[in-house]
Amino acid sequence: GDQVEQSPSALSLHEGTDSALRCNFTTTMRSVQWFRQNSRGSLISLFYLASGTKENGRLKSAFDSKERRYSTLHIRDAQLEDSGTYFCAAGSYTGNYKYVFGAGTRLKVIA
Amino acid sequence: AQTIHQWPVAEIKAVGSPLSLGCTIKGKSSPNLYWYWQATGGTLQQLFYSITVGQVESVVQLNLSASRPKDDQFILSTEKLLLSHSGFYLCAWSTDRYEQYFGPGTRLTVL
């Protein structure tokens, strides 16, 4: 079935630094959505992309429009409040209304 | 504005006991609805989705069932809980096959 490989699995950043998270898909995907999960378990939607790029403040995400097999999330000038677990979720072509999540990236921003 | 509510917030149940978790969406008619399960420290696994009242599709059952008795309500249940049912259950909605919005979740502990 459809698989999502998310990397890195864990990341520690100093405040003010930049980093990128990545999701690779084993097959062509229809869309991708990025989330941050906080300590209470709430999933906060960061971006939804069917193609191209989107930017919001210090966050920017891209979805490969040609082969549709990977997506990236860039964090610029990391802040303490960026800490959490980041997930990507891919919308599948193989079944309507089906979504596959990556394993997550545990991000810790340190002062 | 749309709001999504899940109940209960947390449950502690005995193995073999029944379970019913609920999800309600307000402010949006005919949403697509989803149930997800997350093991502690793990990723999200899609369980069920529903695009209309009375119709539910299973993605991964895990000895659970789901029903949609009303347009704005989605129920997850089982007659006999297993230890492996422990985890975090999240309900989500979308307006089409695309961007999903998640509820606050229900934490289930099976003893």
Coordinates of C-alpha atoms in Angstrom, one line a residue:
Chain A
G1 CA 0.0 0.0 0.0
D2 CA 0.9 3.7 0.0
Q3 CA 3.7 4.5 2.4
V4 CA 5.1 7.8 3.7
E5 CA 8.7 8.0 4.8
Q6 CA 9.4 11.0 7.0
S7 CA 12.8 12.3 8.0
P8 CA 14.5 13.0 10.3
S9 CA 12.7 11.1 13.0
A10 CA 14.1 13.6 15.6
L11 CA 15.8 16.9 15.5
S12 CA 17.2 19.3 18.0
L13 CA 17.7 23.0 16.9
H14 CA 19.1 26.0 18.6
E15 CA 16.9 29.1 18.6
G16 CA 17.4 31.2 15.5
T17 CA 18.6 28.3 13.2
D18 CA 16.9 26.9 10.1
S19 CA 16.0 23.4 9.2
A20 CA 14.0 21.2 6.8
L21 CA 11.8 18.2 7.3
R22 CA 11.0 15.9 4.4
C23 CA 8.4 13.3 3.4
N24 CA 8.9 10.8 0.6
F25 CA 6.0 8.9 -0.8
T26 CA 6.4 5.4 -2.3
T27 CA 3.9 6.3 -5.0
T28 CA 2.3 9.4 -6.5
M29 CA 0.1 11.3 -4.1
R30 CA -2.8 13.6 -4.6
S31 CA -2.0 16.1 -1.9
V32 CA 0.0 16.6 1.3
Q33 CA -0.9 18.3 4.6
W34 CA 1.6 19.2 7.3
F35 CA 0.6 19.2 11.0
R36 CA 2.2 20.1 14.3
Q37 CA 1.1 18.0 17.3
N38 CA 1.5 19.8 20.7
S39 CA 2.1 18.2 24.1
R40 CA -1.7 17.9 24.7
G41 CA -2.1 15.9 21.5
S42 CA -3.8 18.5 19.4
L43 CA -3.0 18.5 15.7
I44 CA -2.6 21.9 14.3
S45 CA -2.8 22.2 10.5
L46 CA 0.2 24.1 9.1
F47 CA -0.2 23.7 5.3
Y48 CA -2.3 21.9 2.8
L49 CA -0.9 21.6 -0.7
A50 CA -2.1 20.0 -3.9
S51 CA 0.9 21.4 -5.7
G52 CA 3.6 24.1 -5.5
T53 CA 4.6 26.0 -2.4
K54 CA 3.0 27.9 0.5
E55 CA 4.6 30.2 3.1
N56 CA 3.3 31.4 6.4
G57 CA 5.7 33.5 8.5
R58 CA 8.8 31.4 9.3
L59 CA 7.3 28.2 7.8
K60 CA 7.4 27.3 4.2
S61 CA 6.2 24.1 2.5
A62 CA 6.6 22.6 -1.0
F63 CA 5.1 19.7 -2.8
D64 CA 6.8 18.3 -5.8
S65 CA 4.4 19.1 -8.6
K66 CA 5.9 16.9 -11.3
E67 CA 6.3 13.4 -9.8
R68 CA 4.2 14.2 -6.6
R69 CA 6.4 11.9 -4.5
Y70 CA 7.9 14.2 -1.9
S71 CA 7.2 17.3 0.2
T72 CA 9.3 19.5 2.4
L73 CA 8.7 21.7 5.4
H74 CA 11.2 24.5 6.1
I75 CA 11.5 26.2 9.4
R76 CA 13.3 29.5 9.5
D77 CA 14.6 31.2 12.6
A78 CA 13.4 28.4 14.9
Q79 CA 11.7 29.5 18.1
L80 CA 11.0 27.6 21.4
E81 CA 7.3 27.5 20.5
D82 CA 8.1 25.5 17.3
S83 CA 8.9 22.5 19.5
G84 CA 6.5 19.5 19.0
T85 CA 6.0 16.6 16.7
Y86 CA 5.5 17.3 13.0
F87 CA 3.5 15.0 10.8
C88 CA 2.9 15.0 7.1
A89 CA -0.2 13.3 5.7
A90 CA -0.6 12.3 2.1
G91 CA -3.9 12.1 0.2
S92 CA -3.9 8.9 -1.8
Y93 CA -5.0 8.4 -5.3
T94 CA -5.6 4.7 -4.7
G95 CA -8.7 5.3 -2.5
N96 CA -11.0 8.2 -2.2
Y97 CA -10.8 9.9 1.3
K98 CA -7.8 7.9 2.3
Y99 CA -4.8 9.5 4.0
V100 CA -1.5 8.1 5.1
F101 CA 0.6 9.7 7.8
G102 CA 4.3 9.7 8.2
A103 CA 5.9 8.5 11.4
G104 CA 6.6 12.1 12.5
T105 CA 9.6 14.3 13.3
R106 CA 10.1 15.1 17.0
L107 CA 11.5 18.7 17.0
K108 CA 13.0 20.3 20.1
V109 CA 14.2 23.9 19.9
I110 CA 16.7 24.8 22.6
A111 CA 17.7 28.2 23.8
Chain B
A1 CA -16.9 29.1 12.2
Q2 CA -16.8 25.4 12.4
T3 CA -16.1 23.6 15.7
I4 CA -15.3 20.0 16.4
H5 CA -16.0 18.4 19.7
Q6 CA -15.0 15.0 20.9
W7 CA -16.2 13.2 24.0
P8 CA -15.1 12.0 26.4
V9 CA -11.8 13.8 26.9
A10 CA -10.4 10.6 28.5
E11 CA -11.5 7.2 29.4
I12 CA -10.1 4.4 31.6
K13 CA -11.8 1.1 30.8
A14 CA -11.4 -2.6 31.5
V15 CA -10.5 -5.2 29.0
G16 CA -13.6 -6.8 27.6
S17 CA -15.8 -3.8 28.4
P18 CA -17.7 -1.8 25.7
L19 CA -16.7 1.5 24.4
S20 CA -18.4 4.4 22.7
L21 CA -16.5 7.6 21.6
G22 CA -18.2 10.5 20.0
C23 CA -17.5 13.4 17.6
T24 CA -19.7 16.3 16.7
I25 CA -19.1 19.0 14.1
K26 CA -20.9 22.3 14.3
G27 CA -21.1 25.0 11.7
K28 CA -20.6 22.8 8.6
S29 CA -23.2 20.8 6.7
S30 CA -22.4 17.5 5.1
P31 CA -18.8 17.2 6.2
N32 CA -16.6 14.2 5.4
L33 CA -15.7 12.6 8.7
Y34 CA -12.8 10.5 9.8
W35 CA -11.6 8.5 12.7
Y36 CA -7.9 8.0 13.5
W37 CA -6.0 6.1 16.2
Q38 CA -2.6 7.0 17.5
A39 CA -0.6 4.7 19.8
T40 CA 1.5 6.4 22.4
G41 CA 4.6 7.9 20.7
G42 CA 3.3 6.6 17.3
T43 CA 1.9 7.9 14.1
L44 CA -1.8 8.3 13.1
Q45 CA -3.6 5.4 11.5
Q46 CA -6.8 6.1 9.6
L47 CA -9.6 3.8 10.8
F48 CA -12.9 4.9 9.1
Y49 CA -14.3 7.6 7.0
S50 CA -17.8 8.7 6.1
I51 CA -19.0 11.0 3.4
T52 CA -22.7 10.9 4.2
V53 CA -25.2 10.0 6.9
G54 CA -25.6 6.2 7.4
Q55 CA -22.5 5.3 5.3
V56 CA -19.2 4.4 6.8
E57 CA -16.1 2.9 5.1
S58 CA -13.5 0.9 7.0
V59 CA -9.8 1.6 6.3
V60 CA -8.4 -0.5 9.1
Q61 CA -10.8 -2.0 11.6
L62 CA -8.8 -3.0 14.6
N63 CA -11.9 -4.8 16.0
L64 CA -13.7 -1.4 16.1
S65 CA -16.8 -0.2 14.3
A66 CA -18.1 3.3 13.4
S67 CA -21.5 4.8 12.7
R68 CA -22.8 8.1 11.5
P69 CA -26.3 8.5 12.9
K70 CA -26.6 12.2 12.1
D71 CA -25.0 14.6 9.6
D72 CA -22.9 16.2 12.3
Q73 CA -22.1 13.1 14.4
F74 CA -19.6 10.3 14.1
I75 CA -19.4 7.4 16.7
L76 CA -16.6 4.9 17.3
S77 CA -17.4 1.8 19.3
T78 CA -16.7 -1.7 20.2
E79 CA -18.4 -4.3 22.4
K80 CA -15.2 -5.7 23.8
L81 CA -12.1 -3.7 24.4
L82 CA -8.6 -5.1 24.0
L83 CA -5.4 -3.9 25.6
S84 CA -4.3 -2.9 22.1
H85 CA -7.1 -0.4 21.8
S86 CA -5.3 1.9 24.2
G87 CA -4.1 5.2 22.6
F88 CA -5.4 8.5 21.4
Y89 CA -8.4 8.7 19.1
L90 CA -8.9 11.7 16.9
C91 CA -11.8 12.7 14.8
A92 CA -11.4 14.9 11.8
W93 CA -13.6 16.6 9.1
S94 CA -13.1 17.9 5.6
T95 CA -15.3 19.7 3.1
D96 CA -14.2 17.5 0.3
R97 CA -11.4 14.9 -0.1
Y98 CA -8.8 17.4 0.8
E99 CA -7.8 19.5 3.8
Q100 CA -8.6 17.9 7.2
Y101 CA -9.3 19.6 10.5
F102 CA -8.9 17.6 13.7
G103 CA -10.7 17.5 17.0
P104 CA -9.0 17.6 20.4
G105 CA -8.9 13.8 20.7
T106 CA -9.9 11.2 23.3
R107 CA -7.2 9.5 25.4
L108 CA -8.2 5.8 26.0
T109 CA -6.5 3.6 28.6
V110 CA -7.5 -0.1 28.6
L111 CA -6.5 -2.0 31.7

